């Protein structure tokens, strides 16, 4: 209201133009901040959902897209922009980190470990684990146990 009142008091077209430009700029800036806040909250909801469900074998971009009513491509882009890594890399990192924790803290067979960290195929899990750590799960467990002594 004060800015609009200031426009009425303008003594020249140039002052009026400058005042109007300032109002438009501030209005656009406020709208953009609000949109960014809403976008940040949306991305935070997506990340929180993934954090809560990353051990579910069914977790996928398609599942997220269905859950949040957007395309898998949009989810992928939002996820990468927010986390700095792809959805796939995030899932692998989180699952292998948890698998390492379980290997260190529980004496469970690799097949059970596989299902507990969201994989359905043991050989695929071993391949992914080895790609991430340089060791198979069994070798990693043995290595950790030897280093504890």
Coordinates of N, CA, C and O in Angstrom, one line a residue:
X1 N 0.8 -1.2 0.0 CA 0.0 0.0 0.0 C 0.8 1.3 0.0 O 0.5 2.2 -0.7
X2 N 1.9 1.3 0.8 CA 2.8 2.5 0.8 C 3.4 2.7 -0.5 O 3.6 3.9 -0.9
X3 N 3.8 1.6 -1.2 CA 4.5 1.8 -2.5 C 3.5 2.3 -3.5 O 3.9 3.1 -4.3
X4 N 2.3 1.8 -3.5 CA 1.3 2.3 -4.4 C 1.0 3.8 -4.2 O 0.8 4.6 -5.1
X5 N 0.9 4.1 -2.9 CA 0.6 5.5 -2.5 C 1.8 6.4 -3.0 O 1.6 7.5 -3.5
X6 N 3.0 5.9 -3.0 CA 4.2 6.6 -3.4 C 4.1 6.9 -4.9 O 4.5 7.9 -5.4
X7 N 3.4 5.9 -5.7 CA 3.3 6.1 -7.1 C 2.4 7.3 -7.4 O 2.6 8.1 -8.3
X8 N 1.3 7.5 -6.6 CA 0.4 8.6 -6.8 C 1.1 9.9 -6.5 O 0.8 10.9 -7.1
X9 N 2.1 9.9 -5.7 CA 2.9 11.1 -5.4 C 4.0 11.4 -6.3 O 4.7 12.4 -6.2
X10 N 4.2 10.5 -7.3 CA 5.3 10.7 -8.3 C 5.2 12.0 -9.0 O 4.1 12.4 -9.4
X11 N 6.3 12.7 -9.1 CA 6.3 14.0 -9.8 C 6.7 13.9 -11.3 O 6.6 14.9 -12.0
X12 N 7.1 12.7 -11.7 CA 7.5 12.6 -13.1 C 7.2 11.2 -13.6 O 7.0 10.3 -12.8
X13 N 7.1 11.0 -14.9 CA 6.9 9.7 -15.4 C 8.1 8.8 -15.1 O 7.9 7.6 -14.8
X14 N 9.3 9.4 -15.0 CA 10.5 8.6 -14.7 C 10.4 8.0 -13.2 O 10.6 6.9 -12.9
X15 N 9.9 8.9 -12.3 CA 9.8 8.5 -10.9 C 8.7 7.4 -10.8 O 8.8 6.4 -10.0
X16 N 7.6 7.6 -11.5 CA 6.5 6.6 -11.6 C 7.0 5.3 -12.1 O 6.7 4.2 -11.5
X17 N 7.7 5.3 -13.2 CA 8.3 4.1 -13.8 C 9.2 3.4 -12.8 O 9.1 2.2 -12.7
X18 N 10.1 4.1 -12.2 CA 11.0 3.5 -11.2 C 10.3 2.9 -10.0 O 10.6 1.8 -9.6
X19 N 9.3 3.6 -9.5 CA 8.5 3.0 -8.4 C 7.7 1.8 -8.8 O 7.6 0.8 -8.1
X20 N 7.1 1.8 -10.0 CA 6.4 0.7 -10.5 C 7.3 -0.5 -10.8 O 7.0 -1.7 -10.4
X21 N 8.5 -0.3 -11.3 CA 9.5 -1.3 -11.5 C 9.9 -1.9 -10.2 O 10.0 -3.2 -10.1
X22 N 10.0 -1.1 -9.1 CA 10.4 -1.7 -7.8 C 9.3 -2.5 -7.2 O 9.5 -3.6 -6.7
X23 N 8.0 -2.1 -7.4 CA 6.9 -2.9 -7.0 C 6.9 -4.3 -7.7 O 6.7 -5.3 -7.1
X24 N 7.0 -4.2 -9.0 CA 7.0 -5.5 -9.8 C 8.2 -6.4 -9.3 O 8.0 -7.6 -9.1
X25 N 9.3 -5.8 -9.2 CA 10.5 -6.6 -8.8 C 10.3 -7.2 -7.4 O 10.5 -8.4 -7.2
X26 N 9.8 -6.5 -6.4 CA 9.6 -7.0 -5.1 C 8.5 -8.1 -5.1 O 8.5 -9.1 -4.4
X27 N 7.4 -7.9 -5.9 CA 6.4 -8.9 -6.0 C 6.9 -10.2 -6.6 O 6.6 -11.3 -6.1
X28 N 7.6 -10.1 -7.7 CA 8.2 -11.3 -8.3 C 9.2 -12.0 -7.4 O 9.2 -13.2 -7.3
X29 N 10.0 -11.2 -6.7 CA 10.9 -11.8 -5.7 C 10.2 -12.6 -4.6 O 10.6 -13.7 -4.3
X30 N 9.2 -12.0 -4.1 CA 8.4 -12.6 -3.0 C 7.7 -13.9 -3.6 O 7.7 -14.9 -2.9
X31 N 7.2 -13.9 -4.8 CA 6.6 -15.1 -5.3 C 7.6 -16.2 -5.6 O 7.3 -17.3 -5.3
X32 N 8.8 -15.8 -6.0 CA 9.8 -16.8 -6.3 C 10.3 -17.4 -5.0 O 10.5 -18.6 -4.9
X33 N 10.5 -16.6 -3.9 CA 10.9 -17.1 -2.6 C 9.8 -18.1 -2.1 O 10.2 -19.2 -1.6
X34 N 8.6 -17.8 -2.3 CA 7.5 -18.7 -1.8 C 7.5 -20.0 -2.6 O 7.4 -21.1 -2.1
X35 N 7.7 -19.9 -3.9 CA 7.8 -21.1 -4.8 C 9.0 -21.9 -4.4 O 8.9 -23.1 -4.3
X36 N 10.2 -21.3 -4.1 CA 11.3 -22.0 -3.7 C 11.1 -22.7 -2.4 O 11.6 -23.9 -2.2
X37 N 10.5 -22.0 -1.4 CA 10.2 -22.6 -0.1 C 9.3 -23.9 -0.3 O 9.5 -24.9 0.4
X38 N 8.3 -23.8 -1.1 CA 7.4 -24.9 -1.4 C 8.1 -26.0 -2.1 O 8.0 -27.2 -1.7
X39 N 9.0 -25.7 -3.0 CA 9.8 -26.7 -3.7 C 10.7 -27.4 -2.8 O 10.9 -28.6 -2.8
X40 N 11.4 -26.6 -1.9 CA 12.3 -27.2 -0.9 C 11.5 -28.2 0.0 O 12.0 -29.3 0.3
X41 N 10.4 -27.8 0.4 CA 9.6 -28.6 1.3 C 9.2 -29.9 0.6 O 9.2 -31.0 1.2
X42 N 8.8 -29.8 -0.7 CA 8.4 -30.9 -1.5 C 9.6 -31.9 -1.6 O 9.5 -33.1 -1.4
X43 N 10.8 -31.4 -1.9 CA 12.0 -32.2 -2.0 C 12.3 -32.9 -0.7 O 12.7 -34.0 -0.7
X44 N 12.2 -32.1 0.4 CA 12.4 -32.7 1.7 C 11.5 -33.8 2.0 O 11.9 -34.8 2.6
X45 N 10.2 -33.7 1.6 CA 9.3 -34.8 1.7 C 9.7 -36.1 1.0 O 9.6 -37.2 1.4
X46 N 10.2 -35.9 -0.3 CA 10.7 -37.0 -1.1 C 11.8 -37.7 -0.4 O 11.9 -38.9 -0.3
X47 N 12.8 -36.9 0.0 CA 14.0 -37.4 0.6 C 13.6 -38.2 1.9 O 14.1 -39.3 2.2
X48 N 12.8 -37.6 2.7 CA 12.3 -38.2 4.0 C 11.6 -39.6 3.7 O 11.9 -40.5 4.4
X49 N 10.8 -39.6 2.6 CA 10.2 -40.8 2.3 C 11.2 -41.9 1.9 O 11.1 -43.1 2.3
X50 N 12.2 -41.5 1.1 CA 13.2 -42.5 0.7 C 14.0 -42.9 1.9 O 14.3 -44.1 2.0
X51 N 14.4 -42.0 2.8 CA 15.1 -42.4 4.0 C 14.3 -43.4 4.8 O 14.9 -44.3 5.4
X52 N 13.0 -43.2 4.9 CA 12.2 -44.1 5.7 C 12.0 -45.5 5.0 O 11.7 -46.5 5.7
X53 N 12.2 -45.6 3.7 CA 11.8 -46.8 2.9 C 12.9 -47.4 2.1 O 12.7 -48.2 1.3
X54 N 14.2 -46.9 2.3 CA 15.2 -47.4 1.4 C 15.5 -48.9 1.5 O 16.1 -49.5 0.6
X55 N 15.1 -49.5 2.6 CA 15.4 -50.9 2.7 C 14.3 -51.8 2.1 O 14.4 -53.0 2.0
X56 N 13.2 -51.1 1.6 CA 12.1 -51.9 0.9 C 12.6 -52.2 -0.5 O 13.1 -51.4 -1.2
X57 N 12.5 -53.5 -0.8 CA 13.0 -53.9 -2.1 C 12.3 -53.3 -3.3 O 12.8 -53.2 -4.4
X58 N 11.0 -52.9 -3.0 CA 10.2 -52.3 -4.1 C 10.5 -50.8 -4.3 O 10.0 -50.2 -5.2
X59 N 11.3 -50.2 -3.5 CA 11.6 -48.7 -3.6 C 12.3 -48.5 -5.0 O 13.2 -49.1 -5.4
X60 N 11.6 -47.6 -5.7 CA 12.1 -47.2 -7.1 C 11.7 -45.8 -7.4 O 10.8 -45.2 -6.8
X61 N 12.2 -45.3 -8.5 CA 11.8 -44.0 -9.0 C 10.3 -44.1 -9.4 O 9.6 -43.1 -9.1
X62 N 9.9 -45.2 -10.0 CA 8.5 -45.3 -10.3 C 7.6 -45.3 -9.1 O 6.5 -44.6 -9.1
X63 N 8.0 -45.9 -8.1 CA 7.2 -45.9 -6.8 C 7.1 -44.5 -6.3 O 6.0 -44.1 -5.9
X64 N 8.2 -43.8 -6.3 CA 8.2 -42.4 -5.8 C 7.3 -41.5 -6.7 O 6.6 -40.7 -6.2
X65 N 7.4 -41.7 -8.0 CA 6.6 -40.9 -8.9 C 5.1 -41.2 -8.6 O 4.4 -40.2 -8.6
X66 N 4.8 -42.4 -8.5 CA 3.3 -42.7 -8.2 C 2.9 -42.1 -6.8 O 1.9 -41.5 -6.7
X67 N 3.8 -42.2 -5.8 CA 3.5 -41.7 -4.5 C 3.3 -40.2 -4.5 O 2.4 -39.7 -3.8
X68 N 4.2 -39.5 -5.2 CA 4.2 -38.1 -5.2 C 3.5 -37.4 -6.4 O 3.5 -36.2 -6.6
X69 N 2.9 -38.3 -7.2 CA 2.1 -37.8 -8.4 C 2.9 -36.9 -9.4 O 2.4 -35.9 -9.8
X70 N 4.1 -37.3 -9.7 CA 4.9 -36.7 -10.7 C 5.6 -37.7 -11.5 O 5.5 -38.9 -11.2
X71 N 6.3 -37.3 -12.5 CA 7.0 -38.3 -13.4 C 8.3 -38.8 -12.7 O 8.9 -38.1 -11.9
X72 N 8.7 -40.0 -13.1 CA 10.0 -40.5 -12.6 C 11.2 -39.6 -13.0 O 12.1 -39.4 -12.2
X73 N 11.1 -39.0 -14.1 CA 12.1 -38.0 -14.6 C 12.2 -36.8 -13.7 O 13.3 -36.4 -13.3
X74 N 11.0 -36.3 -13.3 CA 11.0 -35.1 -12.4 C 11.6 -35.5 -11.0 O 12.4 -34.8 -10.4
X75 N 11.2 -36.7 -10.5 CA 11.7 -37.1 -9.2 C 13.3 -37.3 -9.3 O 14.0 -36.8 -8.4
X76 N 13.7 -37.9 -10.4 CA 15.2 -38.1 -10.6 C 15.9 -36.8 -10.6 O 16.9 -36.6 -9.9
X77 N 15.4 -35.8 -11.3 CA 16.0 -34.5 -11.4 C 16.0 -33.8 -10.0 O 17.1 -33.2 -9.6
X78 N 14.9 -33.8 -9.4 CA 14.8 -33.1 -8.0 C 15.7 -33.8 -7.0 O 16.4 -33.1 -6.3
X79 N 15.8 -35.1 -7.1 CA 16.6 -35.9 -6.2 C 18.1 -35.5 -6.4 O 18.8 -35.3 -5.4
X80 N 18.5 -35.5 -7.6 CA 19.9 -35.3 -7.9 C 20.3 -33.8 -7.5 O 21.3 -33.6 -6.9
X81 N 19.4 -32.9 -7.8 CA 19.7 -31.5 -7.5 C 19.8 -31.3 -5.9 O 20.6 -30.5 -5.5
X82 N 18.9 -32.0 -5.2 CA 18.9 -31.9 -3.8 C 20.1 -32.6 -3.0 O 20.6 -32.1 -2.1
X83 N 20.4 -33.8 -3.6 CA 21.4 -34.6 -2.8 C 22.8 -34.6 -3.5 O 23.7 -35.0 -2.8
X84 N 22.9 -34.2 -4.7 CA 24.1 -34.3 -5.4 C 24.5 -35.6 -6.0 O 25.6 -35.8 -6.5
X85 N 23.6 -36.6 -5.8 CA 23.8 -37.9 -6.4 C 22.5 -38.5 -7.0 O 21.4 -38.0 -6.6
X86 N 22.7 -39.4 -7.9 CA 21.5 -40.0 -8.5 C 20.7 -40.8 -7.4 O 21.3 -41.2 -6.4
X87 N 19.4 -41.1 -7.7 CA 18.6 -41.9 -6.8 C 19.3 -43.3 -6.7 O 19.4 -43.8 -5.6
X88 N 19.7 -43.9 -7.8 CA 20.3 -45.2 -7.7 C 21.5 -45.2 -6.8 O 21.7 -46.1 -6.0
X89 N 22.4 -44.2 -7.0 CA 23.6 -44.2 -6.2 C 23.3 -43.9 -4.7 O 24.0 -44.5 -3.8
X90 N 22.3 -43.1 -4.5 CA 21.9 -42.9 -3.1 C 21.4 -44.2 -2.4 O 21.8 -44.5 -1.3
X91 N 20.6 -44.9 -3.2 CA 20.0 -46.2 -2.6 C 21.1 -47.2 -2.4 O 21.2 -47.8 -1.3
X92 N 22.1 -47.3 -3.3 CA 23.2 -48.2 -3.1 C 24.0 -47.8 -1.9 O 24.3 -48.7 -1.1
X93 N 24.3 -46.6 -1.8 CA 25.2 -46.1 -0.7 C 24.5 -46.4 0.6 O 25.1 -46.9 1.6
X94 N 23.2 -46.1 0.7 CA 22.5 -46.3 2.0 C 22.4 -47.8 2.3 O 22.6 -48.2 3.5
X95 N 22.1 -48.6 1.4 CA 21.9 -50.0 1.6 C 23.2 -50.7 2.0 O 23.3 -51.5 2.9
X96 N 24.3 -50.3 1.3 CA 25.6 -50.9 1.6 C 26.1 -50.4 2.9 O 26.7 -51.2 3.7
X97 N 25.9 -49.2 3.3 CA 26.2 -48.7 4.6 C 25.5 -49.5 5.7 O 26.1 -49.9 6.7
X98 N 24.2 -49.7 5.5 CA 23.5 -50.5 6.5 C 23.9 -52.0 6.5 O 24.0 -52.6 7.6
X99 N 24.2 -52.5 5.3 CA 24.7 -53.9 5.3 C 26.1 -54.0 6.0 O 26.3 -55.0 6.8
X100 N 26.9 -53.0 5.9 CA 28.2 -53.0 6.7 C 27.9 -53.0 8.2 O 28.6 -53.7 8.9
X101 N 27.0 -52.2 8.6 CA 26.6 -52.1 10.0 C 26.1 -53.5 10.5 O 26.5 -54.0 11.5
X102 N 25.2 -54.1 9.7 CA 24.7 -55.5 10.1 C 25.8 -56.5 10.1 O 25.9 -57.4 11.0
X103 N 26.7 -56.5 9.1 CA 27.8 -57.4 9.1 C 28.7 -57.3 10.4 O 29.2 -58.3 10.9
X104 N 28.9 -56.1 10.8 CA 29.7 -55.8 12.0 C 29.0 -56.1 13.3 O 29.6 -56.5 14.2
X105 N 27.7 -56.0 13.3 CA 27.0 -56.1 14.6 C 26.2 -57.4 14.8 O 25.8 -57.7 15.9
X106 N 25.9 -58.1 13.7 CA 25.1 -59.4 13.8 C 25.8 -60.5 12.9 O 26.4 -60.2 11.9
X107 N 25.7 -61.7 13.4 CA 26.3 -62.8 12.7 C 25.1 -63.5 11.9 O 24.7 -64.5 12.3
X108 N 24.7 -62.9 10.8 CA 23.6 -63.4 10.0 C 24.2 -63.9 8.7 O 25.2 -63.3 8.2
X109 N 23.6 -64.9 8.1 CA 24.0 -65.3 6.7 C 23.9 -64.2 5.7 O 23.0 -63.3 5.8
X110 N 24.7 -64.3 4.7 CA 24.7 -63.3 3.6 C 23.3 -63.2 2.9 O 22.8 -62.2 2.6
X111 N 22.7 -64.4 2.8 CA 21.4 -64.4 2.1 C 20.3 -63.6 2.9 O 19.5 -62.9 2.4
X112 N 20.4 -63.7 4.3 CA 19.5 -63.0 5.1 C 19.8 -61.5 5.1 O 18.9 -60.6 5.0
X113 N 21.1 -61.2 5.1 CA 21.6 -59.8 5.0 C 21.0 -59.2 3.7 O 20.5 -58.1 3.8
X114 N 21.1 -59.9 2.7 CA 20.7 -59.4 1.3 C 19.2 -59.0 1.4 O 18.9 -57.8 1.0
X115 N 18.4 -59.8 1.9 CA 16.9 -59.4 2.0 C 16.7 -58.3 3.0 O 15.8 -57.4 2.8
X116 N 17.5 -58.2 4.1 CA 17.3 -57.2 5.1 C 17.7 -55.8 4.6 O 17.2 -54.8 5.1
X117 N 18.5 -55.7 3.6 CA 18.9 -54.4 3.1 C 18.3 -54.1 1.7 O 18.7 -53.2 1.0
X118 N 17.2 -54.8 1.4 CA 16.4 -54.4 0.2 C 16.8 -55.1 -1.1 O 16.3 -54.7 -2.2
X119 N 17.6 -56.1 -1.1 CA 17.9 -56.8 -2.3 C 17.2 -58.2 -2.4 O 16.9 -58.7 -1.3
X120 N 16.9 -58.6 -3.6 CA 16.2 -59.9 -3.7 C 17.1 -61.0 -4.3 O 16.8 -62.1 -4.2
X121 N 18.2 -60.6 -4.9 CA 19.1 -61.5 -5.5 C 20.4 -61.5 -4.8 O 21.1 -60.4 -4.9
X122 N 20.8 -62.6 -4.2 CA 22.0 -62.6 -3.4 C 23.3 -62.3 -4.3 O 24.2 -61.6 -3.9
X123 N 23.4 -62.9 -5.5 CA 24.6 -62.7 -6.3 C 24.7 -61.3 -6.7 O 25.8 -60.7 -6.8
X124 N 23.5 -60.6 -7.0 CA 23.6 -59.2 -7.4 C 24.0 -58.4 -6.2 O 24.8 -57.4 -6.3
X125 N 23.5 -58.7 -5.0 CA 23.9 -58.0 -3.8 C 25.4 -58.1 -3.6 O 26.0 -57.1 -3.3
X126 N 25.9 -59.3 -3.7 CA 27.3 -59.5 -3.5 C 28.2 -58.7 -4.5 O 29.2 -58.0 -4.1
X127 N 27.7 -58.7 -5.7 CA 28.4 -57.9 -6.8 C 28.4 -56.4 -6.4 O 29.4 -55.7 -6.6
X128 N 27.2 -55.9 -6.0 CA 27.1 -54.5 -5.7 C 28.0 -54.2 -4.4 O 28.7 -53.1 -4.4
X129 N 27.9 -55.0 -3.4 CA 28.7 -54.8 -2.2 C 30.2 -54.8 -2.5 O 30.9 -53.9 -2.1
X130 N 30.6 -55.7 -3.4 CA 32.0 -55.7 -3.7 C 32.4 -54.5 -4.5 O 33.5 -54.0 -4.4
X131 N 31.6 -54.1 -5.4 CA 31.9 -52.9 -6.2 C 32.0 -51.6 -5.3 O 32.8 -50.7 -5.6
X132 N 31.3 -51.6 -4.2 CA 31.3 -50.4 -3.3 C 32.4 -50.5 -2.3 O 33.0 -49.5 -1.9
X133 N 32.8 -51.7 -1.8 CA 33.7 -51.9 -0.7 C 35.1 -52.5 -1.2 O 36.0 -52.4 -0.4
X134 N 35.1 -53.2 -2.3 CA 36.3 -53.9 -2.7 C 36.3 -55.3 -2.2 O 37.3 -56.0 -2.5
X135 N 35.4 -55.7 -1.4 CA 35.3 -57.0 -0.8 C 33.9 -57.6 -0.9 O 33.0 -56.8 -0.9
X136 N 33.9 -58.9 -0.8 CA 32.5 -59.5 -0.7 C 32.1 -59.3 0.7 O 32.9 -59.0 1.6
X137 N 30.8 -59.5 1.0 CA 30.3 -59.3 2.3 C 31.0 -60.3 3.3 O 31.4 -59.8 4.4
X138 N 31.2 -61.5 3.0 CA 31.9 -62.4 3.9 C 33.3 -62.0 4.1 O 33.8 -62.0 5.3
X139 N 34.0 -61.6 3.1 CA 35.4 -61.1 3.3 C 35.4 -59.8 4.1 O 36.3 -59.6 4.9
X140 N 34.5 -59.0 3.9 CA 34.4 -57.7 4.6 C 34.2 -58.0 6.1 O 34.8 -57.4 7.0
X141 N 33.3 -58.9 6.4 CA 33.0 -59.3 7.8 C 34.3 -59.9 8.4 O 34.6 -59.5 9.6
X142 N 34.9 -60.8 7.7 CA 36.2 -61.4 8.2 C 37.2 -60.3 8.5 O 37.9 -60.3 9.5
X143 N 37.4 -59.4 7.6 CA 38.3 -58.3 7.7 C 38.0 -57.5 8.9 O 38.9 -57.1 9.7
X144 N 36.8 -57.1 9.1 CA 36.4 -56.3 10.3 C 36.6 -57.1 11.6 O 37.1 -56.5 12.6
X145 N 36.3 -58.3 11.6 CA 36.5 -59.1 12.8 C 37.9 -59.2 13.2 O 38.3 -59.2 14.3
X146 N 38.8 -59.4 12.2 CA 40.2 -59.5 12.4 C 40.8 -58.2 12.9 O 41.7 -58.2 13.8
X147 N 40.3 -57.1 12.4 CA 40.8 -55.8 12.9 C 40.3 -55.4 14.3 O 40.9 -54.6 14.9
X148 N 39.3 -56.1 14.7 CA 38.8 -55.8 16.1 C 39.7 -56.4 17.2 O 39.7 -56.0 18.3
X149 N 40.4 -57.5 16.7 CA 41.2 -58.2 17.7 C 42.5 -57.5 18.0 O 43.0 -56.6 17.5

